PDB file of C-alpha atoms and ligand atoms in Angstrom:
ATOM      1  CA  UNK A   1     -62.888 -70.530  14.201  1.00 44.00           C
ATOM      2  CA  UNK A   2     -62.995 -72.483  17.466  1.00 50.00           C
ATOM      3  CA  UNK A   3     -66.090 -74.261  18.715  1.00 83.00           C
ATOM      4  CA  UNK A   4     -67.679 -73.043  21.945  1.00 95.00           C
ATOM      5  CA  UNK A   5     -65.324 -73.264  24.913  1.00 97.00           C
ATOM      6  CA  UNK A   6     -65.621 -73.174  28.683  1.00 98.00           C
ATOM      7  CA  UNK A   7     -62.076 -72.650  29.975  1.00 97.00           C
ATOM      8  CA  UNK A   8     -61.126 -73.724  33.501  1.00 97.00           C
ATOM      9  CA  UNK A   9     -57.772 -72.881  35.138  1.00 93.00           C
ATOM     10  CA  UNK A  10     -56.515 -73.397  38.648  1.00 91.00           C
ATOM     11  CA  UNK A  11     -53.870 -75.069  40.809  1.00 90.00           C
ATOM     12  CA  UNK A  12     -53.405 -78.815  41.391  1.00 85.00           C
ATOM     13  CA  UNK A  13     -56.264 -80.455  43.269  1.00 86.00           C
ATOM     14  CA  UNK A  14     -58.674 -77.535  42.850  1.00 89.00           C
ATOM     15  CA  UNK A  15     -61.109 -79.988  41.254  1.00 89.00           C
ATOM     16  CA  UNK A  16     -60.640 -78.846  37.663  1.00 91.00           C
ATOM     17  CA  UNK A  17     -60.919 -82.300  36.079  1.00 91.00           C
ATOM     18  CA  UNK A  18     -63.866 -83.382  38.180  1.00 93.00           C
ATOM     19  CA  UNK A  19     -65.711 -80.117  37.586  1.00 96.00           C
ATOM     20  CA  UNK A  20     -64.830 -79.871  33.886  1.00 97.00           C
ATOM     21  CA  UNK A  21     -65.931 -83.466  33.293  1.00 97.00           C
ATOM     22  CA  UNK A  22     -69.214 -82.921  35.162  1.00 97.00           C
ATOM     23  CA  UNK A  23     -69.949 -79.654  33.321  1.00 98.00           C
ATOM     24  CA  UNK A  24     -69.228 -81.371  29.984  1.00 97.00           C
ATOM     25  CA  UNK A  25     -71.569 -84.204  30.911  1.00 97.00           C
ATOM     26  CA  UNK A  26     -74.341 -81.805  31.980  1.00 97.00           C
ATOM     27  CA  UNK A  27     -74.101 -79.897  28.673  1.00 96.00           C
ATOM     28  CA  UNK A  28     -73.372 -82.862  26.383  1.00 96.00           C
ATOM     29  CA  UNK A  29     -70.073 -81.209  25.428  1.00 97.00           C
ATOM     30  CA  UNK A  30     -66.597 -82.744  25.067  1.00 97.00           C
ATOM     31  CA  UNK A  31     -64.007 -82.602  27.846  1.00 97.00           C
ATOM     32  CA  UNK A  32     -60.274 -81.987  27.470  1.00 97.00           C
ATOM     33  CA  UNK A  33     -57.812 -82.559  30.332  1.00 96.00           C
ATOM     34  CA  UNK A  34     -54.718 -80.700  29.097  1.00 96.00           C
ATOM     35  CA  UNK A  35     -52.637 -81.687  32.149  1.00 95.00           C
ATOM     36  CA  UNK A  36     -52.987 -85.285  30.929  1.00 96.00           C
ATOM     37  CA  UNK A  37     -51.327 -84.214  27.666  1.00 97.00           C
ATOM     38  CA  UNK A  38     -48.289 -82.784  29.529  1.00 97.00           C
ATOM     39  CA  UNK A  39     -48.232 -85.943  31.633  1.00 96.00           C
ATOM     40  CA  UNK A  40     -48.257 -88.180  28.523  1.00 97.00           C
ATOM     41  CA  UNK A  41     -45.264 -86.308  27.074  1.00 97.00           C
ATOM     42  CA  UNK A  42     -43.554 -86.716  30.468  1.00 97.00           C
ATOM     43  CA  UNK A  43     -43.983 -90.512  30.282  1.00 97.00           C
ATOM     44  CA  UNK A  44     -42.173 -90.502  26.932  1.00 95.00           C
ATOM     45  CA  UNK A  45     -39.415 -88.137  28.147  1.00 96.00           C
ATOM     46  CA  UNK A  46     -38.791 -90.183  31.305  1.00 96.00           C
ATOM     47  CA  UNK A  47     -38.635 -93.359  29.306  1.00 94.00           C
ATOM     48  CA  UNK A  48     -36.127 -91.829  26.915  1.00 92.00           C
ATOM     49  CA  UNK A  49     -34.030 -90.842  29.939  1.00 95.00           C
ATOM     50  CA  UNK A  50     -33.845 -87.237  28.762  1.00 93.00           C
ATOM     51  CA  UNK A  51     -32.365 -84.493  30.937  1.00 94.00           C
ATOM     52  CA  UNK A  52     -35.568 -82.595  31.755  1.00 94.00           C
ATOM     53  CA  UNK A  53     -33.725 -79.320  32.204  1.00 92.00           C
ATOM     54  CA  UNK A  54     -32.655 -79.355  28.549  1.00 93.00           C
ATOM     55  CA  UNK A  55     -35.179 -77.583  26.298  1.00 91.00           C
ATOM     56  CA  UNK A  56     -33.265 -78.790  23.256  1.00 92.00           C
ATOM     57  CA  UNK A  57     -33.630 -82.447  24.182  1.00 92.00           C
ATOM     58  CA  UNK A  58     -37.263 -82.025  25.225  1.00 92.00           C
ATOM     59  CA  UNK A  59     -37.996 -80.323  21.907  1.00 91.00           C
ATOM     60  CA  UNK A  60     -36.936 -83.492  20.100  1.00 90.00           C
ATOM     61  CA  UNK A  61     -39.590 -85.444  21.995  1.00 88.00           C
ATOM     62  CA  UNK A  62     -42.429 -83.311  20.614  1.00 86.00           C
ATOM     63  CA  UNK A  63     -41.098 -83.106  17.087  1.00 84.00           C
ATOM     64  CA  UNK A  64     -42.691 -86.405  16.250  1.00 79.00           C
ATOM     65  CA  UNK A  65     -45.591 -86.981  18.601  1.00 87.00           C
ATOM     66  CA  UNK A  66     -49.180 -88.023  18.165  1.00 91.00           C
ATOM     67  CA  UNK A  67     -51.608 -87.738  21.067  1.00 94.00           C
ATOM     68  CA  UNK A  68     -55.189 -88.928  21.088  1.00 95.00           C
ATOM     69  CA  UNK A  69     -57.409 -87.655  23.885  1.00 95.00           C
ATOM     70  CA  UNK A  70     -60.661 -89.575  24.293  1.00 92.00           C
ATOM     71  CA  UNK A  71     -61.621 -91.329  27.505  1.00 91.00           C
ATOM     72  CA  UNK A  72     -58.134 -92.876  27.163  1.00 96.00           C
ATOM     73  CA  UNK A  73     -54.846 -91.015  26.781  1.00 97.00           C
ATOM     74  CA  UNK A  74     -52.893 -92.527  23.900  1.00 97.00           C
ATOM     75  CA  UNK A  75     -49.471 -91.237  22.859  1.00 96.00           C
ATOM     76  CA  UNK A  76     -47.671 -92.593  19.801  1.00 93.00           C
ATOM     77  CA  UNK A  77     -50.185 -95.440  19.726  1.00 95.00           C
ATOM     78  CA  UNK A  78     -49.577 -96.406  23.373  1.00 96.00           C
ATOM     79  CA  UNK A  79     -52.257 -96.207  26.075  1.00 98.00           C
ATOM     80  CA  UNK A  80     -50.711 -94.342  29.038  1.00 98.00           C
ATOM     81  CA  UNK A  81     -53.973 -93.555  30.884  1.00 97.00           C
ATOM     82  CA  UNK A  82     -52.772 -95.170  34.125  1.00 97.00           C
ATOM     83  CA  UNK A  83     -49.054 -94.415  33.851  1.00 97.00           C
ATOM     84  CA  UNK A  84     -49.577 -90.658  33.669  1.00 97.00           C
ATOM     85  CA  UNK A  85     -50.710 -90.626  37.331  1.00 94.00           C
ATOM     86  CA  UNK A  86     -47.547 -92.259  38.758  1.00 95.00           C
ATOM     87  CA  UNK A  87     -45.435 -90.482  41.440  1.00 92.00           C
ATOM     88  CA  UNK A  88     -42.511 -90.262  38.965  1.00 96.00           C
ATOM     89  CA  UNK A  89     -44.702 -88.383  36.520  1.00 96.00           C
ATOM     90  CA  UNK A  90     -46.127 -86.202  39.346  1.00 90.00           C
ATOM     91  CA  UNK A  91     -42.674 -84.969  40.203  1.00 91.00           C
ATOM     92  CA  UNK A  92     -41.308 -84.606  36.649  1.00 95.00           C
ATOM     93  CA  UNK A  93     -44.247 -83.071  34.822  1.00 94.00           C
ATOM     94  CA  UNK A  94     -43.703 -79.451  35.904  1.00 90.00           C
ATOM     95  CA  UNK A  95     -40.235 -79.472  34.314  1.00 93.00           C
ATOM     96  CA  UNK A  96     -41.672 -80.803  31.058  1.00 95.00           C
ATOM     97  CA  UNK A  97     -44.539 -78.269  31.160  1.00 93.00           C
ATOM     98  CA  UNK A  98     -42.009 -75.430  31.526  1.00 92.00           C
ATOM     99  CA  UNK A  99     -40.528 -76.163  28.082  1.00 94.00           C
ATOM    100  CA  UNK A 100     -41.802 -73.636  25.515  1.00 93.00           C
ATOM    101  CA  UNK A 101     -41.504 -75.972  22.524  1.00 93.00           C
ATOM    102  CA  UNK A 102     -43.654 -78.534  24.280  1.00 95.00           C
ATOM    103  CA  UNK A 103     -46.201 -75.877  25.262  1.00 95.00           C
ATOM    104  CA  UNK A 104     -46.416 -74.590  21.676  1.00 95.00           C
ATOM    105  CA  UNK A 105     -47.011 -78.079  20.276  1.00 94.00           C
ATOM    106  CA  UNK A 106     -49.637 -79.026  22.866  1.00 96.00           C
ATOM    107  CA  UNK A 107     -51.471 -75.671  22.746  1.00 96.00           C
ATOM    108  CA  UNK A 108     -51.858 -76.108  18.996  1.00 95.00           C
ATOM    109  CA  UNK A 109     -53.325 -79.580  19.512  1.00 95.00           C
ATOM    110  CA  UNK A 110     -55.690 -78.238  22.202  1.00 96.00           C
ATOM    111  CA  UNK A 111     -57.050 -75.575  19.840  1.00 96.00           C
ATOM    112  CA  UNK A 112     -57.498 -78.114  17.048  1.00 95.00           C
ATOM    113  CA  UNK A 113     -59.325 -80.462  19.425  1.00 95.00           C
ATOM    114  CA  UNK A 114     -61.801 -77.721  20.444  1.00 96.00           C
ATOM    115  CA  UNK A 115     -62.362 -76.622  16.856  1.00 96.00           C
ATOM    116  CA  UNK A 116     -63.380 -80.160  15.905  1.00 94.00           C
ATOM    117  CA  UNK A 117     -66.093 -80.749  18.540  1.00 95.00           C
ATOM    118  CA  UNK A 118     -69.708 -80.599  17.409  1.00 91.00           C
ATOM    119  CA  UNK A 119     -71.191 -78.705  20.374  1.00 94.00           C
ATOM    120  CA  UNK A 120     -68.410 -77.355  22.533  1.00 96.00           C
ATOM    121  CA  UNK A 121     -65.522 -78.284  24.813  1.00 98.00           C
ATOM    122  CA  UNK A 122     -64.886 -77.850  28.502  1.00 98.00           C
ATOM    123  CA  UNK A 123     -61.105 -77.462  28.688  1.00 98.00           C
ATOM    124  CA  UNK A 124     -59.102 -77.485  31.891  1.00 96.00           C
ATOM    125  CA  UNK A 125     -55.439 -76.761  32.598  1.00 91.00           C
ATOM    126  CA  UNK A 126     -53.050 -74.110  33.897  1.00 87.00           C
ATOM    127  CA  UNK A 127     -52.983 -71.543  31.084  1.00 90.00           C
ATOM    128  CA  UNK A 128     -56.339 -72.209  29.494  1.00 94.00           C
ATOM    129  CA  UNK A 129     -58.074 -68.936  30.375  1.00 94.00           C
ATOM    130  CA  UNK A 130     -54.978 -66.790  29.837  1.00 92.00           C
ATOM    131  CA  UNK A 131     -53.109 -68.253  26.854  1.00 93.00           C
ATOM    132  CA  UNK A 132     -54.920 -71.071  25.092  1.00 96.00           C
ATOM    133  CA  UNK A 133     -58.481 -69.695  25.018  1.00 96.00           C
ATOM    134  CA  UNK A 134     -58.353 -66.058  26.218  1.00 95.00           C
ATOM    135  CA  UNK A 135     -61.577 -65.390  24.271  1.00 95.00           C
ATOM    136  CA  UNK A 136     -63.545 -68.368  25.609  1.00 96.00           C
ATOM    137  CA  UNK A 137     -67.225 -67.765  26.314  1.00 95.00           C
ATOM    138  CA  UNK A 138     -66.709 -68.649  29.986  1.00 97.00           C
ATOM    139  CA  UNK A 139     -63.406 -68.418  31.877  1.00 97.00           C
ATOM    140  CA  UNK A 140     -63.165 -69.742  35.433  1.00 97.00           C
ATOM    141  CA  UNK A 141     -60.270 -69.958  37.920  1.00 95.00           C
ATOM    142  CA  UNK A 142     -61.095 -72.765  40.347  1.00 95.00           C
ATOM    143  CA  UNK A 143     -59.290 -72.848  43.643  1.00 92.00           C
ATOM    144  CA  UNK A 144     -59.473 -74.321  47.162  1.00 92.00           C
ATOM    145  CA  UNK A 145     -57.285 -74.321  50.280  1.00 91.00           C
ATOM    146  CA  UNK A 146     -53.983 -76.250  50.040  1.00 89.00           C
ATOM    147  CA  UNK A 147     -55.175 -78.674  52.723  1.00 88.00           C
ATOM    148  CA  UNK A 148     -58.380 -79.415  50.827  1.00 90.00           C
ATOM    149  CA  UNK A 149     -56.541 -79.749  47.505  1.00 90.00           C
ATOM    150  CA  UNK A 150     -54.047 -82.279  48.945  1.00 88.00           C
ATOM    151  CA  UNK A 151     -56.988 -84.242  50.380  1.00 89.00           C
ATOM    152  CA  UNK A 152     -58.627 -84.344  46.953  1.00 86.00           C
ATOM    153  CA  UNK A 153     -55.380 -85.620  45.411  1.00 83.00           C
ATOM    154  CA  UNK A 154     -55.661 -88.737  47.621  1.00 80.00           C
ATOM    155  CA  UNK A 155     -52.203 -90.177  48.052  1.00 73.00           C
ATOM    156  CA  UNK A 156     -50.311 -87.031  47.010  1.00 79.00           C
ATOM    157  CA  UNK A 157     -48.913 -85.060  49.974  1.00 84.00           C
ATOM    158  CA  UNK A 158     -49.578 -81.362  50.595  1.00 88.00           C
ATOM    159  CA  UNK A 159     -45.832 -80.801  50.111  1.00 91.00           C
ATOM    160  CA  UNK A 160     -45.913 -82.375  46.634  1.00 86.00           C
ATOM    161  CA  UNK A 161     -49.000 -80.354  45.638  1.00 87.00           C
ATOM    162  CA  UNK A 162     -47.400 -77.153  46.993  1.00 89.00           C
ATOM    163  CA  UNK A 163     -44.175 -77.883  45.083  1.00 90.00           C
ATOM    164  CA  UNK A 164     -46.122 -78.233  41.822  1.00 83.00           C
ATOM    165  CA  UNK A 165     -48.076 -75.013  42.565  1.00 86.00           C
ATOM    166  CA  UNK A 166     -44.849 -73.160  43.092  1.00 89.00           C
ATOM    167  CA  UNK A 167     -43.220 -74.505  39.907  1.00 86.00           C
ATOM    168  CA  UNK A 168     -46.347 -73.805  37.822  1.00 84.00           C
ATOM    169  CA  UNK A 169     -46.765 -70.274  39.201  1.00 87.00           C
ATOM    170  CA  UNK A 170     -43.147 -69.213  38.880  1.00 88.00           C
ATOM    171  CA  UNK A 171     -42.256 -70.598  35.450  1.00 84.00           C
ATOM    172  CA  UNK A 172     -41.428 -68.094  32.725  1.00 87.00           C
ATOM    173  CA  UNK A 173     -43.672 -69.427  29.942  1.00 86.00           C
ATOM    174  CA  UNK A 174     -47.427 -69.217  30.616  1.00 83.00           C
ATOM    175  CA  UNK A 175     -47.340 -69.298  34.438  1.00 82.00           C
ATOM    176  CA  UNK A 176     -50.487 -70.202  36.333  1.00 83.00           C
ATOM    177  CA  UNK A 177     -52.172 -66.860  37.035  1.00 84.00           C
ATOM    178  CA  UNK A 178     -55.593 -65.260  37.243  1.00 89.00           C
ATOM    179  CA  UNK A 179     -56.258 -63.345  34.024  1.00 86.00           C
ATOM    180  CA  UNK A 180     -58.338 -60.175  33.670  1.00 89.00           C
ATOM    181  CA  UNK A 181     -62.056 -60.836  33.619  1.00 91.00           C
ATOM    182  CA  UNK A 182     -61.707 -64.432  34.838  1.00 94.00           C
ATOM    183  CA  UNK A 183     -64.263 -65.564  37.439  1.00 95.00           C
ATOM    184  CA  UNK A 184     -62.638 -66.952  40.606  1.00 94.00           C
ATOM    185  CA  UNK A 185     -64.523 -69.814  42.251  1.00 95.00           C
ATOM    186  CA  UNK A 186     -63.299 -71.052  45.662  1.00 94.00           C
ATOM    187  CA  UNK A 187     -64.602 -74.606  45.991  1.00 93.00           C
ATOM    188  CA  UNK A 188     -63.171 -75.422  49.453  1.00 93.00           C
ATOM    189  CA  UNK A 189     -66.582 -75.944  51.023  1.00 91.00           C
ATOM    190  CA  UNK A 190     -68.701 -76.398  47.930  1.00 93.00           C
ATOM    191  CA  UNK A 191     -70.308 -79.664  46.821  1.00 93.00           C
ATOM    192  CA  UNK A 192     -69.624 -80.640  43.199  1.00 94.00           C
ATOM    193  CA  UNK A 193     -73.207 -80.043  42.047  1.00 96.00           C
ATOM    194  CA  UNK A 194     -73.097 -76.467  43.256  1.00 96.00           C
ATOM    195  CA  UNK A 195     -69.793 -75.803  41.464  1.00 96.00           C
ATOM    196  CA  UNK A 196     -71.245 -77.239  38.246  1.00 97.00           C
ATOM    197  CA  UNK A 197     -74.379 -75.062  38.659  1.00 96.00           C
ATOM    198  CA  UNK A 198     -72.220 -71.955  39.044  1.00 95.00           C
ATOM    199  CA  UNK A 199     -70.117 -72.718  35.961  1.00 96.00           C
ATOM    200  CA  UNK A 200     -73.151 -73.493  33.816  1.00 96.00           C
ATOM    201  CA  UNK A 201     -74.860 -70.317  35.068  1.00 95.00           C
ATOM    202  CA  UNK A 202     -71.895 -68.294  33.713  1.00 94.00           C
ATOM    203  CA  UNK A 203     -72.728 -69.639  30.247  1.00 90.00           C
ATOM    204  CA  UNK A 204     -76.226 -68.221  30.443  1.00 74.00           C
ATOM    205  CA  UNK A 205     -75.178 -64.750  31.644  1.00 70.00           C
TER     206      UNK A 205
HETATM  207  O1  LIG B   1     -53.494 -80.831  36.251  1.00 78.46           O
HETATM  208  P1  LIG B   1     -52.316 -81.784  36.316  1.00 78.46           P
HETATM  209  O2  LIG B   1     -51.769 -81.975  37.703  1.00 78.46           O
HETATM  210  O3  LIG B   1     -52.597 -83.089  35.648  1.00 78.46           O
HETATM  211  O4  LIG B   1     -51.165 -81.067  35.475  1.00 78.46           O
HETATM  212  C1  LIG B   1     -49.922 -81.663  35.317  1.00 78.46           C
HETATM  213  C2  LIG B   1     -48.833 -80.615  35.076  1.00 78.46           C
HETATM  214  O5  LIG B   1     -48.993 -80.007  33.801  1.00 78.46           O
HETATM  215  C3  LIG B   1     -48.758 -79.485  36.091  1.00 78.46           C
HETATM  216  O6  LIG B   1     -47.390 -79.299  36.440  1.00 78.46           O
HETATM  217  C4  LIG B   1     -49.224 -78.279  35.346  1.00 78.46           C
HETATM  218  C5  LIG B   1     -48.971 -78.601  33.914  1.00 78.46           C
HETATM  219  N1  LIG B   1     -49.982 -78.054  33.025  1.00 78.46           N
HETATM  220  C6  LIG B   1     -49.683 -76.911  32.342  1.00 78.46           C
HETATM  221  O7  LIG B   1     -48.597 -76.365  32.514  1.00 78.46           O
HETATM  222  N2  LIG B   1     -50.572 -76.399  31.455  1.00 78.46           N
HETATM  223  C7  LIG B   1     -51.765 -76.979  31.277  1.00 78.46           C
HETATM  224  N3  LIG B   1     -52.616 -76.458  30.406  1.00 78.46           N
HETATM  225  C8  LIG B   1     -52.098 -78.136  32.001  1.00 78.46           C
HETATM  226  C9  LIG B   1     -51.197 -78.646  32.886  1.00 78.46           C
END
């Protein structure tokens, strides 16, 4: 049985991490950034020089992997918190996240993480409301205009954000999509506090 979960999906730069972290803080719950997990695996795959289009080779990377998600991202004992945000990882991570074996392994770890938290977990990612926690108490799809999302990503261009959107939406396994019964929240012109209020209000409904 999982602990309580607020599940937040949405495209790159929609504000998922910022919102999920702020909601977790408001409620005293844990926070899980699942994109950071795919990014950490990408660091390892890039370092190993693996052909990212080969599911077989990528599968070997996850066969013997340990990831710890606290305020630091640690994979196989190595702190990759900063490395996971590099441009190389930005452009390679969608290919890694398209690999079913990797998704299976990380989804299992995400469910274990949530089941171990005392109060609850705010989880954000690209398949969280549809695949990982389809029965979560609250399921939100956060979005914003492409222009606004690129701005929020700082030094990442709109073209790079759009390329990731397209890869995440069109992949075969667990594509980014809006599931039935999921609340859509467009945050283009919304201050963070208001977004947090709206998410927390869903919990009380
Ligand atoms: O949110 P982000 O930009 O850190 O996500 C990095 C990549 O991982 C992005 O290509 C989408 C993918 N991802 C995913 O497929 N499933 C998740 N639950 C989280 C992220």
